[in-house]
Amino acid sequence: YMAFGVKEGERLVEGKAQGDVVVGWINQQTGKGGLDDYFLSGAQTCSDGAESCPDTTKPGGEKNVEMLNSVSRDNYTMLTFKRPLYTQDDFDTRILTDKPQEVFWSVGYKKAKLRQKHKPMKNKEPIFINFGREPVWHCDKEDGLGDDMETFVRGGDESDYESSHPRRKFRSKEY
């Protein structure tokens, strides 16, 4: 599995989840991706004693994530999904847009037996993302995505942007 989550802000409400996690995977037999909406248990307990469980296992919990794309090739796996910034689900964490919010990731085995033998990899230091910042285009131009896309994403003065955001060079590999 691959997991990406956001932590609840500094005010934890008694009995509420402490964080919201999207857990995704690629089925080895079909090659299709899947995902689910989990919460960090906090005061809630999961039936298997895990620290996270699907929102849908609790009354009023809903799956508020949607798979957009999934791919697994050579040495990388990519899952693309969308989720509302704010939901009415008690087991979801609001995504902040007015200040940085702590996020976390984890990668491991989906099957419980394998998870017990092999602990998942996860971030050790806190990571903060400002979800409300102005977007910046960091990718090289490709056919069909030229100046129009960059100007839309960047906004503002071209020369000012170029001096503060030098282009990155990436090695490309064809699949």
Coordinates of N, CA and C in Angstrom, one line a residue:
Y1 N 0.8 -1.2 0.0 CA 0.0 0.0 0.0 C 0.9 1.2 0.0
M2 N 0.3 2.3 -0.4 CA 0.9 3.7 -0.3 C -0.2 4.5 0.4
A3 N 0.3 5.3 1.4 CA -0.7 6.1 2.1 C -0.2 7.6 2.2
F4 N -1.1 8.5 2.1 CA -0.8 9.9 2.2 C -1.9 10.5 3.1
G5 N -1.5 11.3 4.1 CA -2.5 11.8 5.0 C -2.3 13.2 5.5
V6 N -3.3 13.8 6.0 CA -3.2 15.1 6.6 C -3.6 15.0 8.1
K7 N -2.9 15.7 9.0 CA -3.2 15.7 10.4 C -4.2 16.8 10.8
E8 N -5.0 16.5 11.8 CA -5.9 17.5 12.3 C -5.1 18.7 12.8
G9 N -5.7 19.9 12.7 CA -5.0 21.1 13.2 C -4.7 21.0 14.7
E10 N -4.3 22.2 15.2 CA -3.9 22.1 16.6 C -5.0 21.9 17.6
R11 N -6.3 22.1 17.2 CA -7.4 21.9 18.1 C -8.0 20.5 17.8
L12 N -7.8 19.6 18.7 CA -8.4 18.3 18.5 C -9.7 18.2 19.3
V13 N -10.7 17.8 18.7 CA -12.0 17.7 19.4 C -12.2 16.3 20.0
E14 N -12.6 16.3 21.2 CA -12.8 15.0 21.9 C -13.6 14.0 21.1
G15 N -13.0 12.8 20.9 CA -13.7 11.8 20.1 C -13.6 11.9 18.6
K16 N -13.0 12.9 18.1 CA -12.8 13.1 16.6 C -11.5 12.4 16.2
A17 N -11.4 12.1 14.9 CA -10.2 11.4 14.4 C -9.1 12.4 14.4
Q18 N -7.8 11.9 14.5 CA -6.7 12.7 14.6 C -6.0 13.0 13.3
G19 N -6.5 12.4 12.2 CA -6.0 12.6 10.9 C -6.8 11.9 9.9
D20 N -6.5 12.2 8.6 CA -7.3 11.6 7.5 C -6.2 11.0 6.5
V21 N -6.5 9.8 6.1 CA -5.5 9.1 5.3 C -6.1 8.5 4.0
V22 N -5.5 8.7 2.9 CA -5.9 8.0 1.7 C -4.9 6.9 1.5
V23 N -5.4 5.6 1.5 CA -4.6 4.4 1.3 C -4.9 3.9 -0.1
G24 N -3.8 3.7 -0.9 CA -4.0 3.2 -2.2 C -3.1 2.0 -2.5
W25 N -3.4 1.2 -3.5 CA -2.6 0.1 -3.8 C -2.8 -0.3 -5.3
I26 N -1.9 -1.1 -5.8 CA -2.1 -1.7 -7.2 C -2.3 -3.2 -7.0
N27 N -3.3 -3.7 -7.6 CA -3.6 -5.2 -7.5 C -2.6 -5.9 -8.5
Q28 N -1.8 -6.8 -7.9 CA -0.7 -7.4 -8.7 C -1.3 -8.3 -9.9
Q29 N -2.4 -8.9 -9.7 CA -3.0 -9.7 -10.7 C -3.7 -8.9 -11.8
T30 N -4.4 -7.9 -11.5 CA -5.1 -7.1 -12.5 C -4.4 -5.9 -13.0
G31 N -3.4 -5.4 -12.2 CA -2.7 -4.2 -12.5 C -3.6 -2.9 -12.2
K32 N -4.8 -3.1 -11.7 CA -5.6 -1.9 -11.4 C -5.4 -1.4 -10.0
G33 N -5.5 -0.1 -9.9 CA -5.3 0.6 -8.7 C -6.6 0.7 -7.9
G34 N -6.5 0.8 -6.6 CA -7.6 1.0 -5.7 C -7.2 1.9 -4.6
L35 N -8.2 2.5 -3.9 CA -7.9 3.3 -2.8 C -9.1 3.4 -1.9
D36 N -8.8 3.8 -0.7 CA -9.9 3.9 0.4 C -9.6 5.1 1.2
D37 N -10.6 5.6 1.9 CA -10.5 6.7 2.8 C -10.5 6.2 4.3
Y38 N -9.3 6.4 4.9 CA -9.1 6.0 6.3 C -9.0 7.2 7.3
F39 N -9.2 6.9 8.5 CA -8.9 7.9 9.6 C -7.9 7.4 10.6
L40 N -7.2 8.3 11.2 CA -6.3 7.9 12.3 C -7.2 7.8 13.5
S41 N -7.1 6.7 14.2 CA -8.1 6.4 15.2 C -8.3 7.4 16.4
G42 N -7.2 7.9 16.9 CA -7.3 8.8 18.1 C -8.2 8.1 19.2
A43 N -9.3 8.7 19.5 CA -10.2 8.2 20.5 C -11.1 7.0 20.0
Q44 N -11.2 6.9 18.7 CA -12.0 5.9 18.0 C -11.1 4.6 18.0
T45 N -11.8 3.5 18.1 CA -11.0 2.2 18.0 C -11.4 1.5 16.8
C46 N -10.4 0.9 16.2 CA -10.7 0.0 15.0 C -10.9 -1.4 15.4
S47 N -11.7 -2.1 14.7 CA -12.0 -3.5 15.1 C -10.8 -4.4 15.2
D48 N -9.8 -4.2 14.4 CA -8.6 -5.0 14.4 C -7.5 -4.4 15.3
G49 N -7.8 -3.3 16.0 CA -6.8 -2.7 16.9 C -5.8 -1.8 16.1
A50 N -5.9 -1.7 14.8 CA -5.0 -0.9 14.0 C -5.2 0.6 14.4
E51 N -4.1 1.4 14.1 CA -4.2 2.8 14.3 C -5.0 3.6 13.3
S52 N -5.3 2.9 12.2 CA -6.2 3.6 11.2 C -7.1 2.5 10.6
C53 N -8.3 3.0 10.2 CA -9.3 2.1 9.6 C -10.2 2.9 8.7
P54 N -10.9 2.2 7.8 CA -11.7 2.9 6.8 C -12.8 3.7 7.4
D55 N -13.1 4.9 6.9 CA -14.2 5.7 7.4 C -15.5 4.9 7.3
T56 N -15.7 4.1 6.3 CA -17.0 3.4 6.1 C -17.2 2.3 7.2
T57 N -16.3 2.0 8.1 CA -16.5 1.0 9.1 C -17.2 1.7 10.3
K58 N -17.4 3.0 10.3 CA -18.1 3.6 11.4 C -19.4 4.3 10.9
P59 N -20.4 4.3 11.8 CA -21.7 5.0 11.4 C -21.5 6.4 11.0
G60 N -22.0 6.8 9.8 CA -21.8 8.1 9.3 C -20.5 8.4 8.5
G61 N -19.6 7.3 8.5 CA -18.4 7.5 7.7 C -18.6 7.2 6.2
E62 N -18.0 8.0 5.4 CA -18.1 7.9 3.9 C -16.8 7.9 3.3
K63 N -16.7 7.3 2.1 CA -15.5 7.3 1.3 C -15.6 8.6 0.4
N64 N -14.7 9.5 0.8 CA -14.7 10.8 0.1 C -13.5 11.0 -0.7
V65 N -13.0 10.0 -1.4 CA -11.8 10.1 -2.3 C -12.2 9.4 -3.6
E66 N -11.6 9.9 -4.7 CA -11.9 9.3 -6.0 C -10.6 9.1 -6.7
M67 N -10.4 7.9 -7.3 CA -9.2 7.6 -8.1 C -9.3 8.3 -9.4
L68 N -8.3 8.9 -9.8 CA -8.2 9.5 -11.1 C -7.3 8.7 -12.1
N69 N -6.2 8.2 -11.5 CA -5.3 7.4 -12.3 C -4.4 6.6 -11.5
S70 N -3.9 5.5 -12.0 CA -3.0 4.6 -11.3 C -2.0 4.0 -12.3
V71 N -0.8 3.9 -11.9 CA 0.2 3.3 -12.8 C 1.3 2.7 -12.0
S72 N 1.9 1.6 -12.4 CA 3.0 1.0 -11.7 C 3.9 0.5 -12.8
R73 N 5.1 1.0 -12.9 CA 6.1 0.6 -13.9 C 7.5 0.6 -13.3
D74 N 8.3 -0.4 -13.7 CA 9.7 -0.5 -13.2 C 9.8 -0.2 -11.7
N75 N 10.4 1.0 -11.4 CA 10.7 1.3 -10.0 C 9.8 2.4 -9.4
Y76 N 8.6 2.6 -10.0 CA 7.8 3.6 -9.4 C 6.3 3.2 -9.5
T77 N 5.5 3.7 -8.6 CA 4.1 3.6 -8.6 C 3.5 4.9 -8.4
M78 N 2.5 5.3 -9.1 CA 1.9 6.6 -9.0 C 0.3 6.4 -8.9
L79 N -0.2 7.0 -7.9 CA -1.7 7.0 -7.7 C -2.1 8.5 -7.7
T80 N -3.1 8.8 -8.5 CA -3.6 10.2 -8.5 C -5.1 10.1 -8.1
F81 N -5.4 11.0 -7.1 CA -6.8 11.0 -6.6 C -7.2 12.4 -6.3
K82 N -8.5 12.5 -6.1 CA -9.0 13.8 -5.6 C -9.9 13.6 -4.4
R83 N -10.0 14.7 -3.6 CA -10.7 14.6 -2.4 C -11.2 16.1 -2.0
P84 N -12.4 16.3 -1.5 CA -12.8 17.6 -1.2 C -11.9 18.2 -0.1
L85 N -11.8 19.5 -0.1 CA -11.0 20.2 1.0 C -11.8 20.0 2.3
Y86 N -13.1 20.1 2.3 CA -13.9 20.0 3.5 C -15.1 19.1 3.2
T87 N -15.4 18.1 4.1 CA -16.5 17.2 4.0 C -17.3 17.3 5.3
Q88 N -18.5 16.7 5.2 CA -19.4 16.7 6.4 C -19.1 15.4 7.2
D89 N -18.3 14.6 6.8 CA -17.9 13.3 7.4 C -17.1 13.5 8.7
D90 N -17.6 13.0 9.8 CA -16.9 13.2 11.1 C -15.5 12.5 11.1
F91 N -15.2 11.7 10.2 CA -14.0 10.9 10.2 C -13.0 11.5 9.2
D92 N -13.3 12.7 8.6 CA -12.4 13.3 7.7 C -11.8 14.6 8.3
T93 N -10.6 14.9 8.0 CA -9.9 16.1 8.5 C -10.0 17.2 7.4
R94 N -10.4 18.4 7.8 CA -10.5 19.5 6.9 C -9.1 19.9 6.4
I95 N -8.9 20.1 5.1 CA -7.7 20.5 4.5 C -7.6 22.0 4.6
L96 N -6.6 22.5 5.3 CA -6.4 24.0 5.5 C -5.9 24.7 4.3
T97 N -6.4 25.9 4.0 CA -5.9 26.7 2.9 C -5.3 28.0 3.4
D98 N -5.4 28.3 4.7 CA -4.9 29.6 5.2 C -3.5 29.5 5.9
K99 N -3.0 28.3 6.0 CA -1.7 28.1 6.7 C -1.2 26.7 6.4
P100 N 0.1 26.4 6.6 CA 0.6 25.1 6.3 C 0.0 24.0 7.2
Q101 N -0.1 22.8 6.7 CA -0.7 21.7 7.5 C 0.2 20.5 7.4
E102 N 0.3 19.8 8.6 CA 1.2 18.7 8.6 C 0.6 17.5 7.8
V103 N 1.5 16.9 7.0 CA 1.1 15.7 6.2 C 2.1 14.6 6.5
F104 N 1.7 13.4 6.2 CA 2.5 12.2 6.4 C 2.3 11.2 5.3
W105 N 3.3 10.3 5.2 CA 3.2 9.3 4.2 C 3.7 7.9 4.8
S106 N 3.3 6.9 4.1 CA 3.7 5.5 4.6 C 3.6 4.6 3.4
V107 N 4.5 3.6 3.3 CA 4.5 2.6 2.2 C 4.7 1.3 2.9
G108 N 3.9 0.3 2.6 CA 4.1 -1.0 3.2 C 3.2 -2.1 2.5
Y109 N 3.0 -3.2 3.2 CA 2.2 -4.3 2.7 C 0.8 -4.1 3.1
K110 N -0.2 -4.4 2.2 CA -1.6 -4.3 2.5 C -2.1 -5.5 3.4
K111 N -1.5 -6.6 3.2 CA -1.9 -7.8 4.0 C -1.4 -7.7 5.4
A112 N -2.2 -8.0 6.4 CA -1.8 -7.9 7.8 C -0.6 -8.7 8.2
K113 N -0.6 -10.0 7.7 CA 0.5 -10.9 8.0 C 1.8 -10.3 7.6
L114 N 1.9 -9.7 6.4 CA 3.1 -9.2 5.9 C 3.5 -7.9 6.6
R115 N 2.5 -7.1 7.0 CA 2.7 -5.9 7.8 C 3.3 -6.2 9.1
Q116 N 2.9 -7.3 9.7 CA 3.5 -7.7 11.0 C 5.0 -8.1 10.9
K117 N 5.3 -8.7 9.8 CA 6.7 -9.1 9.6 C 7.6 -8.0 9.1
H118 N 7.1 -7.1 8.3 CA 7.8 -6.0 7.7 C 7.2 -4.7 8.0
K119 N 7.8 -3.9 8.9 CA 7.2 -2.6 9.3 C 7.2 -1.7 8.0
P120 N 6.2 -0.9 7.9 CA 6.1 0.1 6.8 C 7.2 1.2 6.9
M121 N 7.6 1.7 5.7 CA 8.4 2.9 5.7 C 7.5 4.1 5.9
K122 N 8.0 5.1 6.6 CA 7.2 6.3 6.8 C 8.1 7.5 7.1
N123 N 7.6 8.7 6.9 CA 8.4 9.9 7.2 C 8.7 9.9 8.7
K124 N 9.9 10.3 9.0 CA 10.3 10.4 10.4 C 10.2 11.8 11.0
E125 N 10.4 12.8 10.1 CA 10.3 14.2 10.5 C 9.0 14.8 10.0
P126 N 8.4 15.8 10.7 CA 7.2 16.4 10.2 C 7.4 17.1 8.8
I127 N 6.3 17.0 8.0 CA 6.3 17.6 6.7 C 5.1 18.5 6.7
F128 N 5.3 19.8 6.2 CA 4.2 20.7 6.2 C 4.0 21.2 4.7
I129 N 2.7 21.2 4.3 CA 2.4 21.7 3.0 C 1.4 22.9 3.1
N130 N 1.6 23.9 2.3 CA 0.6 25.0 2.3 C -0.3 24.8 1.1
F131 N -1.5 24.2 1.4 CA -2.4 23.8 0.3 C -3.0 25.0 -0.4
G132 N -3.0 26.2 0.3 CA -3.6 27.4 -0.2 C -2.6 28.3 -1.0
R133 N -1.4 27.9 -1.2 CA -0.5 28.7 -1.9 C -0.8 28.8 -3.4
E134 N -0.3 29.8 -4.1 CA -0.4 29.9 -5.5 C 0.4 28.8 -6.2
P135 N -0.2 28.1 -7.2 CA 0.5 27.0 -7.8 C 1.6 27.6 -8.7
V136 N 2.7 26.8 -8.8 CA 3.8 27.1 -9.7 C 4.1 25.9 -10.5
W137 N 4.3 26.2 -11.8 CA 4.6 25.1 -12.8 C 6.1 24.8 -12.8
H138 N 6.5 23.6 -12.4 CA 8.0 23.2 -12.3 C 8.4 22.3 -13.4
C139 N 7.5 21.9 -14.3 CA 7.9 20.9 -15.3 C 8.3 21.5 -16.6
D140 N 9.1 20.8 -17.3 CA 9.6 21.3 -18.6 C 8.3 21.3 -19.5
K141 N 8.4 22.2 -20.5 CA 7.3 22.3 -21.5 C 7.2 21.0 -22.3
E142 N 6.0 20.6 -22.6 CA 5.8 19.4 -23.5 C 4.9 19.8 -24.6
D143 N 4.9 19.0 -25.6 CA 4.0 19.3 -26.8 C 2.6 19.5 -26.2
G144 N 2.0 20.6 -26.6 CA 0.6 20.8 -26.2 C 0.5 21.6 -24.9
L145 N 1.5 21.6 -24.1 CA 1.5 22.4 -22.8 C 2.6 23.4 -22.9
G146 N 2.4 24.5 -23.5 CA 3.4 25.5 -23.7 C 3.3 26.7 -22.8
D147 N 3.5 27.8 -23.4 CA 3.5 29.1 -22.6 C 2.1 29.4 -22.0
D148 N 1.0 29.0 -22.7 CA -0.3 29.3 -22.1 C -0.5 28.6 -20.8
M149 N -0.1 27.4 -20.6 CA -0.2 26.7 -19.3 C 0.7 27.3 -18.3
E150 N 1.9 27.6 -18.6 CA 2.8 28.2 -17.7 C 2.4 29.5 -17.2
T151 N 1.9 30.4 -18.1 CA 1.4 31.7 -17.8 C 0.2 31.6 -16.9
F152 N -0.7 30.7 -17.2 CA -1.9 30.5 -16.3 C -1.5 30.1 -14.9
V153 N -0.6 29.1 -14.8 CA -0.2 28.6 -13.5 C 0.6 29.6 -12.7
R154 N 1.6 30.3 -13.4 CA 2.5 31.2 -12.8 C 1.7 32.5 -12.4
G155 N 1.1 33.1 -13.4 CA 0.6 34.4 -13.2 C 1.8 35.4 -13.1
G156 N 1.5 36.7 -13.2 CA 2.5 37.7 -12.9 C 3.6 37.9 -14.0
D157 N 4.6 38.5 -13.6 CA 5.7 38.9 -14.6 C 6.6 37.8 -14.9
E158 N 6.8 37.5 -16.2 CA 7.7 36.4 -16.6 C 9.1 36.6 -16.1
S159 N 9.7 37.7 -16.3 CA 11.2 37.9 -15.9 C 11.4 37.7 -14.4
D160 N 10.4 38.2 -13.6 CA 10.5 38.1 -12.2 C 10.5 36.6 -11.8
Y161 N 9.6 35.8 -12.4 CA 9.5 34.4 -12.1 C 10.8 33.7 -12.5
E162 N 11.3 33.9 -13.7 CA 12.5 33.2 -14.2 C 13.7 33.4 -13.2
S163 N 13.8 34.6 -12.7 CA 15.0 34.8 -11.8 C 14.8 34.1 -10.5
S164 N 13.6 34.0 -10.0 CA 13.4 33.3 -8.7 C 13.1 31.8 -8.8
H165 N 12.9 31.3 -9.9 CA 12.6 29.9 -10.1 C 13.3 29.3 -11.3
P166 N 14.6 29.1 -11.2 CA 15.4 28.5 -12.3 C 14.8 27.2 -12.7
R167 N 14.9 26.9 -14.0 CA 14.4 25.6 -14.6 C 15.2 24.5 -14.0
R168 N 14.5 23.4 -13.7 CA 15.2 22.1 -13.3 C 15.3 21.2 -14.5
K169 N 16.4 20.5 -14.6 CA 16.6 19.5 -15.7 C 16.3 18.1 -15.2
F170 N 15.4 17.4 -15.9 CA 15.1 16.1 -15.5 C 15.5 15.1 -16.6
R171 N 16.0 13.9 -16.2 CA 16.2 12.9 -17.2 C 14.9 12.3 -17.6
S172 N 14.7 12.1 -18.9 CA 13.4 11.5 -19.3 C 13.7 10.0 -19.7
K173 N 12.8 9.2 -19.6 CA 12.9 7.8 -19.9 C 11.6 7.4 -20.6
E174 N 11.7 6.8 -21.8 CA 10.5 6.4 -22.5 C 10.1 5.0 -22.0
Y175 N 8.8 4.8 -21.9 CA 8.2 3.5 -21.5 C 7.4 2.9 -22.6

